[in-house]
Short mmCIF file of C-alpha atoms and ligand atoms in Angstrom, two decimals:
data_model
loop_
_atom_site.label_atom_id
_atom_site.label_comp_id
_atom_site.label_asym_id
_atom_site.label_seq_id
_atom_site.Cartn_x
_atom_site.Cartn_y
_atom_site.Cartn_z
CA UNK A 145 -205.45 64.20 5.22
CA UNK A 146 -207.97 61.47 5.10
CA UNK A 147 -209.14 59.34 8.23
CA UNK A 148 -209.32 55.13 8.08
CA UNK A 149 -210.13 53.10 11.12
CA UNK A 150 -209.58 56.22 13.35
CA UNK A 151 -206.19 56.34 11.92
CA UNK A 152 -205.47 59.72 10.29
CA UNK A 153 -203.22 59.65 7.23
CA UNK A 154 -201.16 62.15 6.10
CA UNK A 155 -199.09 60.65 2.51
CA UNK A 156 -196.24 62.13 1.07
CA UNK A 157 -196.23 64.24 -1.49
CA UNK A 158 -193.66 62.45 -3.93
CA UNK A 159 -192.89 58.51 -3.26
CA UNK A 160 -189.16 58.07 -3.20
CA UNK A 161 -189.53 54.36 -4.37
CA UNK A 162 -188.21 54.71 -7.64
CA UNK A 163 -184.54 55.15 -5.61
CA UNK A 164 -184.89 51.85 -4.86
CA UNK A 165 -182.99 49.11 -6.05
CA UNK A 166 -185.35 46.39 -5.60
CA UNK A 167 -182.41 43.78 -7.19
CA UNK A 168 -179.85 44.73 -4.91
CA UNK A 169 -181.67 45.29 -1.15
CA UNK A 170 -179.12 45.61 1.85
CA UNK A 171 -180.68 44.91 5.10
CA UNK A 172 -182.01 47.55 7.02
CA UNK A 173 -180.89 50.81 5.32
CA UNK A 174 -183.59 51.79 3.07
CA UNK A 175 -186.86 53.15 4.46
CA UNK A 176 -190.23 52.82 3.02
CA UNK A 177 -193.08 56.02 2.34
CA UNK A 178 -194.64 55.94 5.54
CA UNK A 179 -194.48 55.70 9.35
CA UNK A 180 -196.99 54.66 11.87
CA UNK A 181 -197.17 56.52 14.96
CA UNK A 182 -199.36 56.81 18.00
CA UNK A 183 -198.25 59.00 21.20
CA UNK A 184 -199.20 57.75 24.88
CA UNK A 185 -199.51 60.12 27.44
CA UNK A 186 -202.05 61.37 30.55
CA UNK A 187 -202.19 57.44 30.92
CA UNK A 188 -203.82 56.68 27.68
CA UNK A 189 -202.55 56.15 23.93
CA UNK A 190 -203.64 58.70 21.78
CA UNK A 191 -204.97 59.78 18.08
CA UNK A 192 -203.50 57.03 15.34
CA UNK A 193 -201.46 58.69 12.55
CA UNK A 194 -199.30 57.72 9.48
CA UNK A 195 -197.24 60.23 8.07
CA UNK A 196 -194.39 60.35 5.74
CA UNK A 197 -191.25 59.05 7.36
CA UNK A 198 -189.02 61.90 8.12
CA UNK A 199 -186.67 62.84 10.92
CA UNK A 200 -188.16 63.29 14.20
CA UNK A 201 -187.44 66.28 16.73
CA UNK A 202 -186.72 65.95 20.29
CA UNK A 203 -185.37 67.47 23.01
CA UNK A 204 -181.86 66.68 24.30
CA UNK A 205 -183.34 65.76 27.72
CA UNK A 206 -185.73 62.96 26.49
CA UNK A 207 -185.88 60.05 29.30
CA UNK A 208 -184.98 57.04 26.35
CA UNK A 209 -181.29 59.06 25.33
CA UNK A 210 -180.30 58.91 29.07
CA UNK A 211 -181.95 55.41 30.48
CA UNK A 212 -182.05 53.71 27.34
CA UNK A 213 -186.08 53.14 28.23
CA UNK A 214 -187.21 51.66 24.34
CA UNK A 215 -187.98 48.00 23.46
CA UNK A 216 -189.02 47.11 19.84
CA UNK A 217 -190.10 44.37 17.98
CA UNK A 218 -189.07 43.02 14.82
CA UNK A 219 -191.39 41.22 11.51
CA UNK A 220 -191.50 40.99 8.03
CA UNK A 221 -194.14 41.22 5.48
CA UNK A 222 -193.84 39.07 2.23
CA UNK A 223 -195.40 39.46 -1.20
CA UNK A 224 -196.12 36.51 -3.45
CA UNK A 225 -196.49 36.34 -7.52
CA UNK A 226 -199.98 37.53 -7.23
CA UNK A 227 -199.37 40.30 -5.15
CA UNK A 228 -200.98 38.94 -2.04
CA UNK A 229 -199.11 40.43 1.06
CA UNK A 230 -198.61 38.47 3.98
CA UNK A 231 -197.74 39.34 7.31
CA UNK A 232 -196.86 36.50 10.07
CA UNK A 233 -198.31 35.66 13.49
CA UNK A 234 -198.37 39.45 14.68
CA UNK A 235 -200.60 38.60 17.83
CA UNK A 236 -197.41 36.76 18.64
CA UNK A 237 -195.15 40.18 18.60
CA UNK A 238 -197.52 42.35 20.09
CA UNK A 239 -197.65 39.39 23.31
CA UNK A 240 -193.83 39.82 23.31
CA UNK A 241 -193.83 43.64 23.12
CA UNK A 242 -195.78 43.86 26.05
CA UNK A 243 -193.90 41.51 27.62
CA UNK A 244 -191.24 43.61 27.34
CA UNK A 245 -193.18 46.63 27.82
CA UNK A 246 -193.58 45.33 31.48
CA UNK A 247 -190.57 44.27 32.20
CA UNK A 248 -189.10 47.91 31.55
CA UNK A 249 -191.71 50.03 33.39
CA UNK A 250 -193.56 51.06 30.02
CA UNK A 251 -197.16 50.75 28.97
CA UNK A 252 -198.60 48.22 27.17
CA UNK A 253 -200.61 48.66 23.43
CA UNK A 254 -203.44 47.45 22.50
CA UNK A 255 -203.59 44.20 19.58
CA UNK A 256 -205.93 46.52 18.35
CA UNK A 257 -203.33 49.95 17.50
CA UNK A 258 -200.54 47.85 16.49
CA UNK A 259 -202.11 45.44 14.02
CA UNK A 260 -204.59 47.47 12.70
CA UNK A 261 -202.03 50.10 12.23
CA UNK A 262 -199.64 47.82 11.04
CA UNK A 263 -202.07 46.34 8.00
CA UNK A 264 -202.92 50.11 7.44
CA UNK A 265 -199.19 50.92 6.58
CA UNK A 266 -198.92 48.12 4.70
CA UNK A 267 -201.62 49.08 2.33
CA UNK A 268 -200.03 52.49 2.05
CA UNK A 269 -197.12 51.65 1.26
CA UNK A 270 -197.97 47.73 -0.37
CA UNK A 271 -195.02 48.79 -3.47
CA UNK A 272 -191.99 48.80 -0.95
CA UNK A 273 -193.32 45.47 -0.38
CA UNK A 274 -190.37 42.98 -2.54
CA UNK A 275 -191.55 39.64 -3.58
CA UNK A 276 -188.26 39.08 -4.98
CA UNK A 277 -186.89 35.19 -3.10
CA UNK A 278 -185.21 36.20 -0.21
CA UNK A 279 -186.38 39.32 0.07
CA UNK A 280 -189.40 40.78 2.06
CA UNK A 281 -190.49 44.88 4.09
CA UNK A 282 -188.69 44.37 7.28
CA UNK A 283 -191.10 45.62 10.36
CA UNK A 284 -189.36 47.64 13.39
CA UNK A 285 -192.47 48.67 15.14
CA UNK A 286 -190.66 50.49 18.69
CA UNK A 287 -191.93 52.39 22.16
CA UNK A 288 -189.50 54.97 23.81
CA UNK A 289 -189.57 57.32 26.82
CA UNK A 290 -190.10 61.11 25.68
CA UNK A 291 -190.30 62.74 29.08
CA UNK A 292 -187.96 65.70 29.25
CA UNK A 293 -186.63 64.48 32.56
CA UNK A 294 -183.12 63.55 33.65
CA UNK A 295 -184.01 62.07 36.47
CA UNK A 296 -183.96 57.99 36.94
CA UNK A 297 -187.63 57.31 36.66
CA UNK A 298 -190.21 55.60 34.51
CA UNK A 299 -191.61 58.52 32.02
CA UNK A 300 -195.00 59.07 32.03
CA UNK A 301 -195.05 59.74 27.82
CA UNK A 302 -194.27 57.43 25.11
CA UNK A 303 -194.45 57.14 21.34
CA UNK A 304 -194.86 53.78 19.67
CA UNK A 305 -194.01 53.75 15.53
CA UNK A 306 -194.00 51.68 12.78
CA UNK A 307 -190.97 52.17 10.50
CA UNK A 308 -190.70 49.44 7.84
CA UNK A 309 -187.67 48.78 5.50
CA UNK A 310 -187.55 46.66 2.25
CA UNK A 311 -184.46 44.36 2.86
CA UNK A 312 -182.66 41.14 1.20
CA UNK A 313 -180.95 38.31 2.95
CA UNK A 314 -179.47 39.01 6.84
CA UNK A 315 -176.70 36.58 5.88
CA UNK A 316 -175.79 35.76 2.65
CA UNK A 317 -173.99 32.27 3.97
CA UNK A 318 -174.22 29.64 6.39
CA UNK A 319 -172.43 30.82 9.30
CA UNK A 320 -169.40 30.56 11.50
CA UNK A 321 -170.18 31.56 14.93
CA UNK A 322 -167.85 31.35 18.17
CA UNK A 323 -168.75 30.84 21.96
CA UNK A 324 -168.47 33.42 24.11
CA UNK A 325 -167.21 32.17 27.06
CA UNK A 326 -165.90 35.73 28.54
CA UNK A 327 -169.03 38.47 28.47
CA UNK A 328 -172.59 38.00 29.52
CA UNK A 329 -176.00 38.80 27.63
CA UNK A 330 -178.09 37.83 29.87
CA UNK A 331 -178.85 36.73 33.98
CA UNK A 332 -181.48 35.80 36.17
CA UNK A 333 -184.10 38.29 37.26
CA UNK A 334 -182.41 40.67 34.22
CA UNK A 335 -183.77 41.20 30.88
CA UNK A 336 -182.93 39.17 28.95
CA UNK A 337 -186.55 37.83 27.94
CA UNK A 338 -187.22 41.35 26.92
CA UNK A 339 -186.53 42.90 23.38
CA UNK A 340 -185.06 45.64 25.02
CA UNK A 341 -182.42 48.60 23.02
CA UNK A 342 -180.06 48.02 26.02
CA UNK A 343 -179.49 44.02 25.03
CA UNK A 344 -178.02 44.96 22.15
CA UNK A 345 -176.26 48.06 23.11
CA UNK A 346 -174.71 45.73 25.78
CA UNK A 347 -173.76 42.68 22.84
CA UNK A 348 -172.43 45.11 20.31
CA UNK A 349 -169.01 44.39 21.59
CA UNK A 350 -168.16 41.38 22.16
CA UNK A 351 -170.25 41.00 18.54
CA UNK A 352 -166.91 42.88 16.82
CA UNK A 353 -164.67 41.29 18.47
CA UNK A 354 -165.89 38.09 17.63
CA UNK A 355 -166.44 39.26 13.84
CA UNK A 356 -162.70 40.72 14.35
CA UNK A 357 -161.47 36.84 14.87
CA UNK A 358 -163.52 35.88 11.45
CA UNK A 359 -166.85 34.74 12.99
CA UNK A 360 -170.61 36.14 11.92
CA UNK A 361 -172.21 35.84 15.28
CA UNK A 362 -171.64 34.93 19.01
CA UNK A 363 -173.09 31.98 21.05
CA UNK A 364 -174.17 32.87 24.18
CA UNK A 365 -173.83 31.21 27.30
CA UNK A 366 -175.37 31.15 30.67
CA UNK A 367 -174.15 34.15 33.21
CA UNK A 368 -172.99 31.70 36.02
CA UNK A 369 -171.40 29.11 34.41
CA UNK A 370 -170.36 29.97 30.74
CA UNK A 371 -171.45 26.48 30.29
CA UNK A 372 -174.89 26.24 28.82
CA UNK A 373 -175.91 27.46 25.59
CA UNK A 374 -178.26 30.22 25.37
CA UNK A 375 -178.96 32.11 22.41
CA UNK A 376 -177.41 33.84 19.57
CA UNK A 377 -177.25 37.95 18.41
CA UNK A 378 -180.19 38.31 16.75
CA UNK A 379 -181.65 33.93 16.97
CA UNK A 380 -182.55 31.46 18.76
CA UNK A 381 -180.21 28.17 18.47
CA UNK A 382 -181.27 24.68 17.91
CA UNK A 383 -178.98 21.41 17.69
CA UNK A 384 -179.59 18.10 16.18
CA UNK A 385 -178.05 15.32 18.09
CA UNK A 386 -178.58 11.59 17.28
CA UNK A 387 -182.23 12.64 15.21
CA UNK A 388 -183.07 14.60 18.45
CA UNK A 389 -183.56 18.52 17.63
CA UNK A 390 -182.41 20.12 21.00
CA UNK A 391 -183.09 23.75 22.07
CA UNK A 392 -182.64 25.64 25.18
CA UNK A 393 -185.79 26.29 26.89
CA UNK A 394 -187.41 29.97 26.83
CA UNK A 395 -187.14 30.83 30.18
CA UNK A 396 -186.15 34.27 31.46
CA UNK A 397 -182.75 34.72 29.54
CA UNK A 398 -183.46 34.40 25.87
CA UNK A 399 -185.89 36.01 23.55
CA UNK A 400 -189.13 33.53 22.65
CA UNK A 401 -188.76 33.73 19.35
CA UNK A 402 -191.94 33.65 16.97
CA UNK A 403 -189.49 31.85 14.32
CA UNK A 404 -188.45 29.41 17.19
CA UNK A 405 -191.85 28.61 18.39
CA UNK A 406 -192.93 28.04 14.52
CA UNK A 407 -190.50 26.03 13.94
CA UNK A 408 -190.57 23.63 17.06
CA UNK A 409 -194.08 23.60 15.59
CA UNK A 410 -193.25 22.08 12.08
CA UNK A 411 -191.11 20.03 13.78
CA UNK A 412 -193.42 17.93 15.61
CA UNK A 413 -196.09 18.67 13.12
CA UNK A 414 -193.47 16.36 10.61
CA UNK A 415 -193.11 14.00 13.66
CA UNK A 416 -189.56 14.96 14.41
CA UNK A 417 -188.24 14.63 18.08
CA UNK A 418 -188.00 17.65 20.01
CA UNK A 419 -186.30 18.42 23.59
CA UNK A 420 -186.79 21.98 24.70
CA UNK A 421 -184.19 21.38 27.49
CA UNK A 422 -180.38 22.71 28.70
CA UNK A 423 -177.73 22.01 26.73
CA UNK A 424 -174.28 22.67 27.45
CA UNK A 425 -170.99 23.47 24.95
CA UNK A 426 -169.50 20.64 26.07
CA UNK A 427 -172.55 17.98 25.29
CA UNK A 428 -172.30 19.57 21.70
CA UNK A 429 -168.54 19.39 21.45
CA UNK A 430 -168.79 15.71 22.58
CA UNK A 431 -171.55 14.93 19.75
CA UNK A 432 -169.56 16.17 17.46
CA UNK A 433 -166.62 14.41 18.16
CA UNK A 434 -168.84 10.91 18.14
CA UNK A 435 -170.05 11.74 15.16
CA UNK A 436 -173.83 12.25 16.62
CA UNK A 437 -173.96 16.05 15.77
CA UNK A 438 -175.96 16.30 12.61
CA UNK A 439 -176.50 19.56 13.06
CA UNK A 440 -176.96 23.36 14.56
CA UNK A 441 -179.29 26.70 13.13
CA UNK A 442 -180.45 29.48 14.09
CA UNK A 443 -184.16 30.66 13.91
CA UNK A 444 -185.67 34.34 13.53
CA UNK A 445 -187.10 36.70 11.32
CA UNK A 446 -184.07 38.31 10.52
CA UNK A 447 -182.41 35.70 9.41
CA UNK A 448 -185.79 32.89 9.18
CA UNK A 449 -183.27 29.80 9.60
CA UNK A 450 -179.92 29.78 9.27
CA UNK A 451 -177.29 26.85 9.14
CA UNK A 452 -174.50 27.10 10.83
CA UNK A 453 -171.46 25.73 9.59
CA UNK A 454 -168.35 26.36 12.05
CA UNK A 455 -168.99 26.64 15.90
CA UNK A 456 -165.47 28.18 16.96
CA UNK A 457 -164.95 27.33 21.07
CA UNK A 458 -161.93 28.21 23.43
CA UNK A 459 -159.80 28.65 20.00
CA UNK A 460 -160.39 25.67 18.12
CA UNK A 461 -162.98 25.80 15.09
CA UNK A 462 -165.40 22.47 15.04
CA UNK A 463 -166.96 22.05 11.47
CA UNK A 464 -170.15 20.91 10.90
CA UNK A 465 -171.47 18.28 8.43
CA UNK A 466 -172.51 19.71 4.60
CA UNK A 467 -175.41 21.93 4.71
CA UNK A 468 -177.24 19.45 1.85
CA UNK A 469 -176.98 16.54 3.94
CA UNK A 470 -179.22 18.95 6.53
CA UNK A 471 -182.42 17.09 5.85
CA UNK A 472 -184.93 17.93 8.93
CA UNK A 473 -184.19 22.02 8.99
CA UNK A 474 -183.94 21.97 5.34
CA UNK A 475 -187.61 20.39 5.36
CA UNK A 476 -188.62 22.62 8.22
CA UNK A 477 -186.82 26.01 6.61
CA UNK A 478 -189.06 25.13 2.93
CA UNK A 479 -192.43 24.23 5.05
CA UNK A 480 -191.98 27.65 6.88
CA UNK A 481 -191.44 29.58 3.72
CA UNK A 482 -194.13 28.20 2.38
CA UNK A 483 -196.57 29.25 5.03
CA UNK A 484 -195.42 32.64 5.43
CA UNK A 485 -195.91 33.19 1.48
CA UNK A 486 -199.13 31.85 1.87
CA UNK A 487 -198.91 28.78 -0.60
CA UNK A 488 -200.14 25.32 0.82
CA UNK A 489 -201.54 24.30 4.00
CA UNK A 490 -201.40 26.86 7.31
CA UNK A 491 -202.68 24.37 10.12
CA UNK A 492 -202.19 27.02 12.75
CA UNK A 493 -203.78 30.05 10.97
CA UNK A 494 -200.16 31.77 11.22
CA UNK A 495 -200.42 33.96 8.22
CA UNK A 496 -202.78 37.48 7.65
CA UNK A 497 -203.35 38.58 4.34
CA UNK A 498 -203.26 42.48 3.94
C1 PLP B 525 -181.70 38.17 20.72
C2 PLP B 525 -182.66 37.53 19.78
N1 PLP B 525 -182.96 36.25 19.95
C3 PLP B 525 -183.84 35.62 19.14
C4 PLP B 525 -184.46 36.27 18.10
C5 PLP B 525 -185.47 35.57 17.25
O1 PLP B 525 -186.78 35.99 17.52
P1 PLP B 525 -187.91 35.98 16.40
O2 PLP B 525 -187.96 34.60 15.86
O3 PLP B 525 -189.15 36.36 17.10
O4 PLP B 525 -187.51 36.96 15.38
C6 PLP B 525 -184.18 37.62 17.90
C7 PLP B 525 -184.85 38.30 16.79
O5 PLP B 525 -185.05 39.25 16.44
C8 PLP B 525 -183.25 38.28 18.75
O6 PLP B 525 -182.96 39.57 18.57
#
């Protein structure tokens, strides 16, 4: 056991990364050395500690298994051909996690516990980063509700972790998604802004059925009206009409997504229009039948940016011009890239270096 920036360390006693498969990553099912972990309770987070990641015991009665009471966060750390790791505007994810945090009754973390215990992890366990293109160490840093309590209540105790997981591509082609025009994600007042479990437990779904009819992904639109376009499963959506790139604004139904935000940011840095505004299925379907819709993406760390190619809406599939003829989120998608590996110019002091 050794100590480091008040954060005691525990390391396994045999890596398991020689299992890995560094040329064929899946996303999401291989797990990395370590975990970070840090227990809040009597009102105050606790002692720092990584530790080898292992299964966790708990008892049946724990407050998140009943009320779903957990909210994560998600990130990615990339290596480049020196070796330099890079992580990617985390003061932006630990604003959202607390975000969420107070939205669900849960307390908020210090800058200080997650980054600092983030870069930690990262050092420890720097070979499950891949620098492979494409790949990168998916982050899931998470907070859940541990009180042994059934009752409907905020919990008084929580445990916020670090689990990271070397992955490959989220989607291995441009995508066909359809508009859900039947089940909600999100309303008013809800939380939707929050990256709360329940979201997703609520999305899963209409997800399959959608994927049962031959798409990759739902469109989300807005809880009254099923007529404005929200967000996707796991991005944020943007449209290019007529030169214009269009995106819903970040209001209290969609996630604010870092990948969003950075790349409204390249935008205008390049001296594209943007309109952070509503914009409703049928404005699309209309551009695209004047020949005005150049194109539609999605943004995120999952999946950084990713074309769409077929937007599938009350049964009829609309395709969308050739992904090389793309030009602006093509230019946007390399520029972003670029900054998070750390080559070239970072005008917003985005990236950290480990
Ligand atoms: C529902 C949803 N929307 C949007 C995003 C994109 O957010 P970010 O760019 O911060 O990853 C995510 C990403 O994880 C998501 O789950």
């Amino acid at each position: 056991m050794t100590d480091t920036n008040n954060i005691s360390i525990k390391r396994v006693e045999k890596s398991r990364l020689e299992n890995l498969d560094f040329e064929n990553l899946s996303f999401g099912r291989d797990f990395a050395d370590h975990l970070f972990v840090c227990k809040y309770s009597n009102g105050k987070w606790g002692e720092s500690r990584i530790e080898p990641y292992a299964n966790i015991s708990m008892a049946p009665s724990i407050a998140v298994l009943h009320y779903g009471q957990t909210i994560f966060e998600g990130m990615k750390a990339q290596k480049n051909d020196d070796g330099d790791i890079f992580i990617f505007r985390p003061e932006k994810n630990v604003e959202r996690m607390n975000k969420s945090a107070v939205r669900l009754g849960m307390p908020e973390i210090s800058e200080e516990i997650f980054v600092e215990g983030l870069k930690e992890l990262l050092k420890i366990d720097r070979e499950w980063v891949p620098n492979k293109t494409g790949s990168s160490l998916y982050i899931r840093p998470f907070m859940f509700a541990i009180d042994e309590y059934i009752g409907v209540r905020s919990s008084d105790e929580y445990i916020f972790m670090i689990i990271t997981s070397p992955v490959g591509s989220y989607y291995s082609e441009p995508l066909r998604v359809k508009v859900e025009t039947e089940y909600i994600r999100a309303a008013e007042g809800g939380v939707g802004f929050a990256k709360a479990a329940g979201n997703y437990a609520g999305s899963l779904l209409p997800a399959k059925k959608a994927m049962d009819e031959g798409y990759h992904q739902i469109i989300w639109t807005d809880a009254k009206e099923h007529k404005y376009i929200e967000e996707s499963g796991t991005m944020n959506l943007m449209f290019i009409i007529d030169g214009i790139i269009i995106t819903p604004p970040a209001g209290n139904t969609i996630l604010d997504g870092v990948t969003r935000d950075s790349a409204l940011t390249i935008a205008k840095d390049l001296g594209y229009k943007v309109e952070e505004r509503r914009i409703s299925i049928d404005e699309v379907i209309e551009a695209h039948g004047n020949g005005t819709l150049e194109d539609a993406f999605g943004t995120g760390t999952a999946v950084t940016i990713t074309h769409i190619k077929t937007i599938g809406f009350n049964g009829t599939d609309y395709e969308l011009p050739a992904i090389d003829t793309r030009e602006k989120s093509l230019k946007m998608l390399s520029q972003l890239e670029a900054i998070k590996l750390g080559k070239g110019e970072d005008p917003h002091n985005w990236v950290v270096k480990i």
